[in-house]
Each structure stands twice: as C-alpha cells, then as structure tokens.
Coordinates of N, CA and C in Angstrom, one line a residue:
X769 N -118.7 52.5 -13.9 CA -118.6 51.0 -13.9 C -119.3 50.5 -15.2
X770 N -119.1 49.3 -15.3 CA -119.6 49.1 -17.4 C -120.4 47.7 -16.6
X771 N -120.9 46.9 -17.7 CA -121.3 45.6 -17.5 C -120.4 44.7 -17.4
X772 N -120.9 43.5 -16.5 CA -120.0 42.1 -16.0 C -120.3 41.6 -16.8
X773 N -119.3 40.7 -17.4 CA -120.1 39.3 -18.1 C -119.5 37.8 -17.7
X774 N -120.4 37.2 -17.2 CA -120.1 35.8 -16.5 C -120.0 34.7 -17.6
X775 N -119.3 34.2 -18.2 CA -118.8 33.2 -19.1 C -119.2 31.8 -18.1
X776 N -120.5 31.0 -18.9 CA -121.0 29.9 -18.1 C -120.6 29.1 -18.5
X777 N -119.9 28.6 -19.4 CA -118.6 27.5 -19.4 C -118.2 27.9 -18.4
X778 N -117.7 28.6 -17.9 CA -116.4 29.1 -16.6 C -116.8 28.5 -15.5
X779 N -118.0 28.9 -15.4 CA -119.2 28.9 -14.1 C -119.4 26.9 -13.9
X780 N -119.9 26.5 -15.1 CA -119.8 25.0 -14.8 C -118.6 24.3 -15.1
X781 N -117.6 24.3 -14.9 CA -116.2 24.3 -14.7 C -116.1 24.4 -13.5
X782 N -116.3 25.6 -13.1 CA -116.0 25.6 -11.7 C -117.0 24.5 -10.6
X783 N -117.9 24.6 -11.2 CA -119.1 23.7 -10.4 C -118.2 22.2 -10.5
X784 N -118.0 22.2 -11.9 CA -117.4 20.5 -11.2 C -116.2 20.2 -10.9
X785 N -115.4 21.4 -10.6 CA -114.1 21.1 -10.0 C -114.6 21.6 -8.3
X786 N -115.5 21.9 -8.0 CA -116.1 22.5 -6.9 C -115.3 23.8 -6.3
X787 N -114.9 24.8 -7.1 CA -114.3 25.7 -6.6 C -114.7 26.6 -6.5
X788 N -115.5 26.5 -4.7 CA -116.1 27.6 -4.3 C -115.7 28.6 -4.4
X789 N -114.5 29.0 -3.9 CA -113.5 30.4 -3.8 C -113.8 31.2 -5.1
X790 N -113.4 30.9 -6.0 CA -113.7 31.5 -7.5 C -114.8 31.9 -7.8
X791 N -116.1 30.4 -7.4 CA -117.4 30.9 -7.5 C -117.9 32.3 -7.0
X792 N -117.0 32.0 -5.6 CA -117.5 33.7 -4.6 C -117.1 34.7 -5.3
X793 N -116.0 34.8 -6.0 CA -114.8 35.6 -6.3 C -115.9 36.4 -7.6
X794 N -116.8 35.7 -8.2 CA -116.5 36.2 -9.8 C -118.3 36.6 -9.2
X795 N -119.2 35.6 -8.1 CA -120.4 36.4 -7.5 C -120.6 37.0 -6.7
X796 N -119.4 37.8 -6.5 CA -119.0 38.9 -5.9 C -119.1 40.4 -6.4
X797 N -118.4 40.1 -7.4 CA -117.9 41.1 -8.3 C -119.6 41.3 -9.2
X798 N -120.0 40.2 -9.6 CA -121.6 40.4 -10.3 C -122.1 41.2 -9.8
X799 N -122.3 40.9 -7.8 CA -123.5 42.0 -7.0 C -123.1 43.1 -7.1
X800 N -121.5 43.2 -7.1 CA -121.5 44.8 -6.9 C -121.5 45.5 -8.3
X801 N -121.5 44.7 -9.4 CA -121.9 45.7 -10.3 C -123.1 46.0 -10.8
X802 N -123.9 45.0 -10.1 CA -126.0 45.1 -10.2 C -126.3 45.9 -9.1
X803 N -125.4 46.3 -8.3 CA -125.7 47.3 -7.2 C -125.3 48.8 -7.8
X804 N -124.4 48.9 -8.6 CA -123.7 49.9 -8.5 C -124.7 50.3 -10.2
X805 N -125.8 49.5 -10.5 CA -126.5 50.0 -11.8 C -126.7 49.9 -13.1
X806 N -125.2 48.6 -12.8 CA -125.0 48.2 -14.6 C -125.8 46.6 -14.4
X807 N -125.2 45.8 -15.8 CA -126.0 44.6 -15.8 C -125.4 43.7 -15.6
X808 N -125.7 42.1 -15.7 CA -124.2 40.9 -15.4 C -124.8 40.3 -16.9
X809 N -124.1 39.8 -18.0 CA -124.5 39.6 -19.0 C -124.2 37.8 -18.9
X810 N -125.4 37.2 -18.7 CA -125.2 35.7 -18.8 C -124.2 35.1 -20.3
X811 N -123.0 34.8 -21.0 CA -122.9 34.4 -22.1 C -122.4 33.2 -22.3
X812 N -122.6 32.2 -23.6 CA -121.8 31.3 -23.4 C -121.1 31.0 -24.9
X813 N -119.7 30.3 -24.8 CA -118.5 30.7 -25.0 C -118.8 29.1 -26.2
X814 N -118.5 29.3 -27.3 CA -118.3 28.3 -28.1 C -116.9 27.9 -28.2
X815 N -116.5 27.4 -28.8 CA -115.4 26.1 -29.2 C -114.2 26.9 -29.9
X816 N -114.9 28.0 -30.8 CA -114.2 28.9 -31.6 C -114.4 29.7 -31.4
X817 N -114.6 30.4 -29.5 CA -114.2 31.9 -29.1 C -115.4 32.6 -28.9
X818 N -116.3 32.4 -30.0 CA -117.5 33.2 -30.1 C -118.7 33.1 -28.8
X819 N -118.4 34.3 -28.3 CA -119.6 34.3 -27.3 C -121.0 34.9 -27.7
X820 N -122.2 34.0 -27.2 CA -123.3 34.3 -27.5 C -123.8 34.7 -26.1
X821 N -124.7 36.1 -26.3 CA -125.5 36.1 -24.7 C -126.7 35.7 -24.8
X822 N -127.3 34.9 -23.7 CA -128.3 34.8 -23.5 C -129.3 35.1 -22.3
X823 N -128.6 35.8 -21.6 CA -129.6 36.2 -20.3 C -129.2 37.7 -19.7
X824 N -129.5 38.2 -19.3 CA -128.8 39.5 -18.8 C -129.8 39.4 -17.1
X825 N -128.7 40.1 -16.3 CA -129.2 40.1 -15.0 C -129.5 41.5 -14.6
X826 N -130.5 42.4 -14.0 CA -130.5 43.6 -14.0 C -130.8 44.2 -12.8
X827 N -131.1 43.0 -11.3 CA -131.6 43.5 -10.7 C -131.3 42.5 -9.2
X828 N -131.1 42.9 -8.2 CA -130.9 41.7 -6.8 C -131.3 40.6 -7.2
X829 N -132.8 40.9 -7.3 CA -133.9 39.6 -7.0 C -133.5 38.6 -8.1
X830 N -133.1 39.0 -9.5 CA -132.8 37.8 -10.4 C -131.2 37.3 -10.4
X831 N -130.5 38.2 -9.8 CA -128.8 37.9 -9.7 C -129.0 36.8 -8.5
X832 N -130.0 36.9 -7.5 CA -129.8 36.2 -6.2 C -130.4 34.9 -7.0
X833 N -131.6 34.8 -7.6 CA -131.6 33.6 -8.1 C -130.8 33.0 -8.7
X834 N -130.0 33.5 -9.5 CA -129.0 33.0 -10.6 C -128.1 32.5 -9.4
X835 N -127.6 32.6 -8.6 CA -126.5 32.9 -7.8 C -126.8 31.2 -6.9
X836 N -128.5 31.4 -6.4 CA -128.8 29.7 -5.5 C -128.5 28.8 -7.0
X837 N -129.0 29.1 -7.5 CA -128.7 28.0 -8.9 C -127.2 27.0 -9.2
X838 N -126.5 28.6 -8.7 CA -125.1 27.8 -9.7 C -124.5 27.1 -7.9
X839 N -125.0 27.6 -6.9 CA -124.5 26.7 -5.6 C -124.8 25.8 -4.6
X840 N -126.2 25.2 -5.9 CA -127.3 24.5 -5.4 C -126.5 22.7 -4.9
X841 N -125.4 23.1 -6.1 CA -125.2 21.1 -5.9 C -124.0 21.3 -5.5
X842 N -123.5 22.1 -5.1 CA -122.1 22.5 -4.2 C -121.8 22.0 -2.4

C-alpha cells in the first residue's frame, strides 16, 4: 500500500456542496491506509496544478482529528 493524498480544495468543495457520501468515501480510504502503515498527505492544489503539502497524517489519533474537523459544520 503507498501514501493517500487528500487534495483540500476537494475536501472544502465538498464541504460546501455538503457531500457527505464522497466525504465518507475518500475518509474511508484515508483510515485504511493509516491503518495499514502508510501516511495521508494533507496537500493543497494551486490554480496551475501545483500541489504543495502541508500536513501529513501518521497515526488514528491525528487522522480522527482531521476527520471531526472537516464534518464539524456538516
């Protein structure tokens, strides 16, 4: 299994179209690759393609936080 990477443009997109399903879909796939030992790479996506990372997730305890965050105002 390799590293996830969650594109947060994607993620707040989704938040304001409120599409839980997807949300589940893609914090789904995150836990089971932080379970299975790899990382979820927080990145975000500029105008011209270029993704920068800024967060990496490595472990339950900070994936679960990440996770109340993005379904806090849902």
């Amino acid at each position: 299994m390799e590293d996830f990477t969650i594109v947060v443009n994607r993620i707040e997109e989704l938040q304001s179209t409120q599409d839980r399903q997807e949300l589940e879909r893609i914090m789904d796939k995150a836990r089971r690759t932080i379970i299975g030992g790899q990382d979820v790479l927080l990145v975000r996506e500029s105008s011209n393609g270029k993704r920068e990372k800024f967060d990496t997730l490595s472990n339950e305890s900070d994936f679960e936080e990440y996770r109340t965050r993005v379904f806090r105002f849902l």
